[in-house]
Each structure stands twice: as C-alpha cells, then as structure tokens.
PDB file of C-alpha atoms in Angstrom:
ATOM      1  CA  UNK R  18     -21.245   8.393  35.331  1.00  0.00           C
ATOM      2  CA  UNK R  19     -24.996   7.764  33.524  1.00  0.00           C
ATOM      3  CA  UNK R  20     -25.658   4.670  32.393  1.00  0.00           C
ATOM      4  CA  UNK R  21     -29.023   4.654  29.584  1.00  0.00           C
ATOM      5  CA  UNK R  22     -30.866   1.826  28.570  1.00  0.00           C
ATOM      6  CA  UNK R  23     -32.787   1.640  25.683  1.00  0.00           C
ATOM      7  CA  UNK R  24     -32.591   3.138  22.384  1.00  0.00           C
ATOM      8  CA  UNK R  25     -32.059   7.402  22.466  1.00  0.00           C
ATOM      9  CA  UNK R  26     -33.058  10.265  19.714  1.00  0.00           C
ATOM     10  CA  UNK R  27     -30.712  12.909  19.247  1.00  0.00           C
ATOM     11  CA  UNK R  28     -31.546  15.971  17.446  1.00  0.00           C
ATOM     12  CA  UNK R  29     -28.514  17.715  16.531  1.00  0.00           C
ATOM     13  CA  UNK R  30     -24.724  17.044  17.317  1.00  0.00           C
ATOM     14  CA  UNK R  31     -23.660  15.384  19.615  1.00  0.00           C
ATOM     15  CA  UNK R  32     -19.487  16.182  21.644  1.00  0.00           C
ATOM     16  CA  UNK R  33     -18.361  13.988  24.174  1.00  0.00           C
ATOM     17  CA  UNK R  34     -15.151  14.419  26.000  1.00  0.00           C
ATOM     18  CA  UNK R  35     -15.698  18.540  25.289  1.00  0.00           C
ATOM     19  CA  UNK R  36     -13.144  19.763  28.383  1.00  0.00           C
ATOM     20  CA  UNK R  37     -10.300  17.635  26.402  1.00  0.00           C
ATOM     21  CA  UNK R  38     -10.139  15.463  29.895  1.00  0.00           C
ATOM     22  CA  UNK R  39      -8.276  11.914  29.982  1.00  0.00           C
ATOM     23  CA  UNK R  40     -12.047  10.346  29.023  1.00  0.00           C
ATOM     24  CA  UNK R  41     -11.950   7.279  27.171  1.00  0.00           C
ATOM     25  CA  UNK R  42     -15.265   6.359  24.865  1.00  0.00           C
ATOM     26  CA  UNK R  43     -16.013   3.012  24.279  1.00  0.00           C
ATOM     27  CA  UNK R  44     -18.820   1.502  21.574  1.00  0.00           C
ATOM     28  CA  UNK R  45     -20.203  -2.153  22.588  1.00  0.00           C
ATOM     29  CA  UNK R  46     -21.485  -4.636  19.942  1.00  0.00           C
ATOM     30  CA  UNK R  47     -22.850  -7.873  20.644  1.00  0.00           C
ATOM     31  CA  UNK R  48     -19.769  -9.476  20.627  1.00  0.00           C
ATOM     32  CA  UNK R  49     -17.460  -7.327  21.650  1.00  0.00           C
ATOM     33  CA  UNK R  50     -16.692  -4.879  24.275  1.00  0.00           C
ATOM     34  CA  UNK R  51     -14.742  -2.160  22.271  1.00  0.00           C
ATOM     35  CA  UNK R  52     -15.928  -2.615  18.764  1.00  0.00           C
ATOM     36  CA  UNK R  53     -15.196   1.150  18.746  1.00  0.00           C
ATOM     37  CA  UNK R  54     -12.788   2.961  21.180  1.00  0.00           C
ATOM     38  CA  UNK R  55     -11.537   6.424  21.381  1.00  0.00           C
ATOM     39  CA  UNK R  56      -8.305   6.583  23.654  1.00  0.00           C
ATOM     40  CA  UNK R  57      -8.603   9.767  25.126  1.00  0.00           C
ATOM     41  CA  UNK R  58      -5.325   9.355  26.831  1.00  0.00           C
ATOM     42  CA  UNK R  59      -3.156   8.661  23.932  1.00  0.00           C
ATOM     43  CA  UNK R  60      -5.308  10.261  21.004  1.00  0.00           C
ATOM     44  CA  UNK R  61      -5.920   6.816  19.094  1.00  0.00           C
ATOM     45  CA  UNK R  62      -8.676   4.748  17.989  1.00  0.00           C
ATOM     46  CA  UNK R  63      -9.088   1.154  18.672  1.00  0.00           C
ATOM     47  CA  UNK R  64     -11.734  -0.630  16.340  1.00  0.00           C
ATOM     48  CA  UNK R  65     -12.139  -4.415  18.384  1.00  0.00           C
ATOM     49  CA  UNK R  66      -9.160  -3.303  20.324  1.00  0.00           C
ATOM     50  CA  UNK R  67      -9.254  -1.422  24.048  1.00  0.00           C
ATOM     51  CA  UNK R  68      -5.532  -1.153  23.281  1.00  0.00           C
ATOM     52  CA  UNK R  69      -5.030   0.611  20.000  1.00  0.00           C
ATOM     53  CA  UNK R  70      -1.356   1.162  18.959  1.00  0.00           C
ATOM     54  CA  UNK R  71      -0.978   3.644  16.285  1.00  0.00           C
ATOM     55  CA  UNK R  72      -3.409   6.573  15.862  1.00  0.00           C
ATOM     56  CA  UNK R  73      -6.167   4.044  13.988  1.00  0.00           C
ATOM     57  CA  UNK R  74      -5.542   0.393  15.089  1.00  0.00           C
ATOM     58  CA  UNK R  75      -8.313  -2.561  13.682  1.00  0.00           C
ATOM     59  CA  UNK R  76      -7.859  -6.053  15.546  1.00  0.00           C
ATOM     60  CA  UNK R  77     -10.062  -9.279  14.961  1.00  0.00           C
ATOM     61  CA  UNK R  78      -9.820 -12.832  15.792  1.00  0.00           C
ATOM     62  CA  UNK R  79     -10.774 -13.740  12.605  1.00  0.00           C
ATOM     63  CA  UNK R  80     -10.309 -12.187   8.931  1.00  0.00           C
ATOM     64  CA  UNK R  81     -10.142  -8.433   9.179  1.00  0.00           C
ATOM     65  CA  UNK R  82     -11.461  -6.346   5.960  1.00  0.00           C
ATOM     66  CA  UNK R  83     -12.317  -2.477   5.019  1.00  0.00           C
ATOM     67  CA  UNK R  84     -14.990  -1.942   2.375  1.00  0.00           C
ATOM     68  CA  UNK R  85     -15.546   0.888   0.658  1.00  0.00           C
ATOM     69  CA  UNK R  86     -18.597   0.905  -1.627  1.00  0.00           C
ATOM     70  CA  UNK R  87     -19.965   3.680  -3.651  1.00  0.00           C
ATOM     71  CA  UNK R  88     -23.305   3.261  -5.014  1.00  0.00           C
ATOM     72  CA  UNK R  89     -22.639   6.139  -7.681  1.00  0.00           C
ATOM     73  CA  UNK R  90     -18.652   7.771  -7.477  1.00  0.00           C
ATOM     74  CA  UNK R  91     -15.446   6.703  -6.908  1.00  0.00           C
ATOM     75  CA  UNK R  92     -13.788   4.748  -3.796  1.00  0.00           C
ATOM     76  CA  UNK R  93     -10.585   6.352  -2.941  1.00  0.00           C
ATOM     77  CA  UNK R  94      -8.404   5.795  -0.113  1.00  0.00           C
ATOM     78  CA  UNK R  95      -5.772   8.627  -0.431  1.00  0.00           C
ATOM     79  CA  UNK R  96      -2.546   8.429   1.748  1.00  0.00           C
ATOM     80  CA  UNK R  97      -0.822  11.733   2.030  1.00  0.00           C
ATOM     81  CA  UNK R  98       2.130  13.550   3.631  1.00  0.00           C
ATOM     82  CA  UNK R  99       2.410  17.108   4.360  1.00  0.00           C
ATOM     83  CA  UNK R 100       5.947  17.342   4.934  1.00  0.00           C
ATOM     84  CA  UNK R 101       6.938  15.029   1.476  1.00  0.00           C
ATOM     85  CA  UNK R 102       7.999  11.807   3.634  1.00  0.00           C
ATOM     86  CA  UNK R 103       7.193   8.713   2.386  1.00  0.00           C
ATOM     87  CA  UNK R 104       3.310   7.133   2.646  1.00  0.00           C
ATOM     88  CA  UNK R 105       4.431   3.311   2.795  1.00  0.00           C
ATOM     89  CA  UNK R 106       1.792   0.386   2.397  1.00  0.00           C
ATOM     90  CA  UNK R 107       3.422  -3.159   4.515  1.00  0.00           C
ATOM     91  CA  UNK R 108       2.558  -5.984   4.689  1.00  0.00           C
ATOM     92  CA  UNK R 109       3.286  -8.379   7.528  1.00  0.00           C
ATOM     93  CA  UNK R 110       3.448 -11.540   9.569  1.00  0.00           C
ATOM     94  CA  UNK R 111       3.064 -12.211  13.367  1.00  0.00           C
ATOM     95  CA  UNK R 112       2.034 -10.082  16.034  1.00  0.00           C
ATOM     96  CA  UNK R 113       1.684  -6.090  15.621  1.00  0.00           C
ATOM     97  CA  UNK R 114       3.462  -5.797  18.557  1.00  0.00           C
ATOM     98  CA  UNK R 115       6.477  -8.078  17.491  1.00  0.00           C
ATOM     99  CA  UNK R 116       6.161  -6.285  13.837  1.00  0.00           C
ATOM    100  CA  UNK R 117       6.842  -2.379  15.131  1.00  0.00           C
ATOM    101  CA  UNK R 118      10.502  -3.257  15.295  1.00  0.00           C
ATOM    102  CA  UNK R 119      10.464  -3.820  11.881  1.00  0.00           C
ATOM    103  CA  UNK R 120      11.653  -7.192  11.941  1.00  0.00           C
ATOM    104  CA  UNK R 121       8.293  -8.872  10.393  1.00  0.00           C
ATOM    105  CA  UNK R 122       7.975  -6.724   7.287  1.00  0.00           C
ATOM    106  CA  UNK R 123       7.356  -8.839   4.536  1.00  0.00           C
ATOM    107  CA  UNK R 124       6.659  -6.167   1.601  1.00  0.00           C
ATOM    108  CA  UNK R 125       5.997  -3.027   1.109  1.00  0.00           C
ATOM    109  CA  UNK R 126       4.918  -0.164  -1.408  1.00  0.00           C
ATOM    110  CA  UNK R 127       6.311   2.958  -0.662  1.00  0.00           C
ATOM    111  CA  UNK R 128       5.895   6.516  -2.322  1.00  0.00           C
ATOM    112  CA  UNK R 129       8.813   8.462  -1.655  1.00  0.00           C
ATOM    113  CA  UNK R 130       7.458  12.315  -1.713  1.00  0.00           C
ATOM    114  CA  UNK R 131      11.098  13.676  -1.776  1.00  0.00           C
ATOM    115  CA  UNK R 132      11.718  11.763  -5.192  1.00  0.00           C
ATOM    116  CA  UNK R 133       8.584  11.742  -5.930  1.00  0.00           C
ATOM    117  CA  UNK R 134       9.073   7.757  -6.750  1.00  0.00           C
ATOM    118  CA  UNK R 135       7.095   4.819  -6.102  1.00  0.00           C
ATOM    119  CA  UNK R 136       8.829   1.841  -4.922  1.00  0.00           C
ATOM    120  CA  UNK R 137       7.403  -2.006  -4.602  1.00  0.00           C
ATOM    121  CA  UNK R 138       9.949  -3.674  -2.222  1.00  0.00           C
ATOM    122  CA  UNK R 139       9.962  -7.485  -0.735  1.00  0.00           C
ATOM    123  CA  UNK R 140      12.119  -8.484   2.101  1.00  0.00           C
ATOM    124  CA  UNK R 141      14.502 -11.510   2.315  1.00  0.00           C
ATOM    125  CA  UNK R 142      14.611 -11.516  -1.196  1.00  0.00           C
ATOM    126  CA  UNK R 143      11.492 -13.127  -2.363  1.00  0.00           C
ATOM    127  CA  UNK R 144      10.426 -11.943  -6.260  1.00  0.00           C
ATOM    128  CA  UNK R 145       7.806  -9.412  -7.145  1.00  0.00           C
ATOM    129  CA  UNK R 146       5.304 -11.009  -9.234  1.00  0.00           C
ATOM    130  CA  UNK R 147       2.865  -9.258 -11.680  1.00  0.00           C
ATOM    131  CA  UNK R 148      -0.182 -11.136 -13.220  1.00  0.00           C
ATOM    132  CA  UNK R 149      -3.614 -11.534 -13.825  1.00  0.00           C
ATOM    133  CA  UNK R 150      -6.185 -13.735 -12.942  1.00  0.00           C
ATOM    134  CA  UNK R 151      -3.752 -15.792 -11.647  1.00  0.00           C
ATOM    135  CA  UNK R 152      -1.156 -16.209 -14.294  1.00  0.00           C
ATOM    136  CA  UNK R 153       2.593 -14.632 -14.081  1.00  0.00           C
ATOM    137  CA  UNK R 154       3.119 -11.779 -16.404  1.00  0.00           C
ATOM    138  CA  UNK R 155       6.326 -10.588 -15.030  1.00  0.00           C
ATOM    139  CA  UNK R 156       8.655 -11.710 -12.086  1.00  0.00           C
ATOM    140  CA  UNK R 157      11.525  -9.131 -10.821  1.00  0.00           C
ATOM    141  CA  UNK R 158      14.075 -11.382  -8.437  1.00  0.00           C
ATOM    142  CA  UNK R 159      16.299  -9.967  -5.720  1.00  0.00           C
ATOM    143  CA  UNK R 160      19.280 -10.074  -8.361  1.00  0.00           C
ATOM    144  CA  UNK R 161      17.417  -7.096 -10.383  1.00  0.00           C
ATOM    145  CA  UNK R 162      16.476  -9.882 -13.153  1.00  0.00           C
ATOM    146  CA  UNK R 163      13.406  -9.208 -14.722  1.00  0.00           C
ATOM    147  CA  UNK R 164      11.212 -12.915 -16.361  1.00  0.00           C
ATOM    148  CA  UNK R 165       8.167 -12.096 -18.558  1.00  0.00           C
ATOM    149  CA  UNK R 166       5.481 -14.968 -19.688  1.00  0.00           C
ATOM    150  CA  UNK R 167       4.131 -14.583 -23.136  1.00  0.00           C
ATOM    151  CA  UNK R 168       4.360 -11.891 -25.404  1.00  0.00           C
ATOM    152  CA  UNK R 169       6.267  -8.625 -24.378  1.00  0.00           C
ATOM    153  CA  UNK R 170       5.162  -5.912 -26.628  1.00  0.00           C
ATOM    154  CA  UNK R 171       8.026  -2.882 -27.533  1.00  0.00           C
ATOM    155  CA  UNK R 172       7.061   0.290 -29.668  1.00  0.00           C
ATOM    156  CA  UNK R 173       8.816   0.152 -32.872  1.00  0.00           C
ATOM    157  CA  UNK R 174      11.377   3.137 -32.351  1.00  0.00           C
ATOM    158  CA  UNK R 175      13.329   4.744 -35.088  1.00  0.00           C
ATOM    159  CA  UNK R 176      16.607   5.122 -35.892  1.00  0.00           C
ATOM    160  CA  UNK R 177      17.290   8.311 -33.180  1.00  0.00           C
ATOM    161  CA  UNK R 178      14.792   6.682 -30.752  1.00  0.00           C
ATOM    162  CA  UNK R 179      15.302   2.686 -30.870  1.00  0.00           C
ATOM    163  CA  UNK R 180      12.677   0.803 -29.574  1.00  0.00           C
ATOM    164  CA  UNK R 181      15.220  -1.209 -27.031  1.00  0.00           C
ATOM    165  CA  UNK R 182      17.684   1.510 -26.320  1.00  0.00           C
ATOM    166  CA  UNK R 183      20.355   1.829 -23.423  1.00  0.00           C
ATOM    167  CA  UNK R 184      19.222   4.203 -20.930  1.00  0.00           C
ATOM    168  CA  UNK R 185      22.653   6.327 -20.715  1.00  0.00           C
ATOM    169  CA  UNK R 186      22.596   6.372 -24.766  1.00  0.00           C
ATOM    170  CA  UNK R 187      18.920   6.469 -25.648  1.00  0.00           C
ATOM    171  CA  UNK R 188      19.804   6.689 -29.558  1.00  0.00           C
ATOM    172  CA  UNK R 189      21.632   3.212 -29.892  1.00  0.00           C
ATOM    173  CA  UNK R 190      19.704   0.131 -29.692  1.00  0.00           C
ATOM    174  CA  UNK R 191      17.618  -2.169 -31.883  1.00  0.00           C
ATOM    175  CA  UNK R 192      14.096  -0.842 -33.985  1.00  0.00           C
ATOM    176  CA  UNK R 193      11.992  -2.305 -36.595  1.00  0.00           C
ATOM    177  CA  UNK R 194      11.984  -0.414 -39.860  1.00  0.00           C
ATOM    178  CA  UNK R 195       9.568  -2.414 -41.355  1.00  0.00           C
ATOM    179  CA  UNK R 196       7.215  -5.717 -41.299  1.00  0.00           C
ATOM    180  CA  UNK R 197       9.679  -8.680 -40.403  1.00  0.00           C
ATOM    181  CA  UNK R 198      12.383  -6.257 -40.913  1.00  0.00           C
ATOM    182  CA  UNK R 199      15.280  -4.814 -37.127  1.00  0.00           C
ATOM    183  CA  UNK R 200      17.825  -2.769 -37.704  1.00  0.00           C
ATOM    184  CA  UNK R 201      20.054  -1.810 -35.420  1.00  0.00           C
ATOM    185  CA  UNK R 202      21.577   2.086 -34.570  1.00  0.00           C
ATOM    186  CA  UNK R 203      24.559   3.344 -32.749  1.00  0.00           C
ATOM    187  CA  UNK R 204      24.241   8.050 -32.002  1.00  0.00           C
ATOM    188  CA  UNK R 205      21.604   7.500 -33.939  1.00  0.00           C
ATOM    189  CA  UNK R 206      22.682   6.187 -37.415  1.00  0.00           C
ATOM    190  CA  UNK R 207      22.949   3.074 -39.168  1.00  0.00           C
TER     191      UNK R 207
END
C-alpha cells in the first residue's frame, strides 16, 4: 500500500482496482471516513456508509438530500427496467435494515412495465392526498372514495359522449347542452 500526502495532478484517466481484485476504495472528507466507498467485494457503493446495502446506498446522521441543478437543460432522474418489471419509488420509516423485509413501507409509486400502469399506493390504509401549496385538492381513502375541495371541472360531453359517463357504458351519463342547461342520455339518446 502507498499512502500520498498532499494535493496530486493527474493528466489523463485514472483506473483503480484494474485486475477486478477484492479492493475496496474509500474517499475521506473532513468528517467522515467513507464519504465515498466502492465495495469491491460486493459491487456497491456506499456514500457516508463503509457498509452499503443495495448497489448505491446514501446514509447521514442528519437530513440526507440529492440535488440536481442544471444551469441551462433539464434535470432528469430516469428509472428504467430492461426486462419490463416494475421501477417502484418507497418511502419509509425506521432502519434500512429493519425496512428490507418490507415491513416499514409506508408508500410507494410504482410503474408497472408489464401494464404499462402507474400506481400511487399507501400502506395501512392512510389516504392519498393531492394539493398545492398546501391546500387539499383531492383525497382518495383506502375504501376507493375519492373527496375533492373546490371546484371540479368536467368537459361538457354530448349526447353519445356524456361528460360523466359509466365506464362499461361510456354513452349514458349526464352532459350539458347548453348554458345552465344537463341533460341526461342512456346508448346514447335522450
């Protein structure tokens, strides 16, 4: 092993680790001793962690946040499959560790390539709540009942294509014809 002190110029890249050997890397900061680790071992990467748990695993005593900042184009964070399972967002409580089993899941989002279906879930049947700046716009419960606040806006329809229809009978339902003025059709009639 070489130890160097002092600050270093590289010109051109730079391998480590280029035999593929069991040869962990490990980044200091000032307040930490693996601010950046590269198990070698089990082909993950710790960021604050020397024991990283999934192949990228970020751990802080204190609040943990990614930034992405463009100064010109678009920030992106694309999750993809190759094989069409799902790419699932969770949230959780407690310990990683404790969480793996599943049992701390608290929410998730969940793109399901096979049905090509996105899915917003919460566990022990807590709502889903949709607002802005603070203020409910919609709450789904765990009974499938869906609460809006304020206004709820519905195209007018027509008489083959209400504006509220059913969705195994898309031609009966309520529309507005006119100005202060619903009607109501059944196949799509009168």
């Amino acid at each position: 092993a070489s130890t160097f002190s002092g600050n270093a110029t590289v010109s051109g890249g730079v391998i480590i680790n280029e035999d593929g050997g069991d040869n962990d890397f490990r980044v200091e900061s000032e307040n930490k001793t693996h601010m950046l680790f590269v198990n070698a071992g089990s082909d993950k990467i710790g960021i604050g962690t020397d024991d990283p748990l999934e192949f990228m695993h970020s751990k802080n005593s204190g609040s943990n946040y990614f930034v992405l900042e463009s100064t010109g184009g678009s920030s992106i964070i694309t999750m993809n499959s190759d094989t069409g399972d799902d790419c699932k967002l969770i949230f959780t409580e407690g310990d990683y560790d404790e969480m793996r089993g599943g049992s701390l899941e608290k929410a998730e989002i969940v793109y399901q390539g096979w049905s090509n279906q996105l899915e917003i879930e919460t566990k022990e049947e807590e709502p889903i709540v949709f607002g802005t700046d603070g203020e409910t716009a919609l709450t789904l419960d765990s009974s499938q009942n869906a609460t809006f606040e304020g206004l709820t806006f519905i195209q007018d329809g027509a008489v083959g294509a209400p504006g509220i229809a059913f969705e195994n009978d898309t031609n009966t339902g309520m529309y507005r014809i006119q100005a202060d003025n619903l009607a109501l059709s059944t196949a799509g009639t009168i």
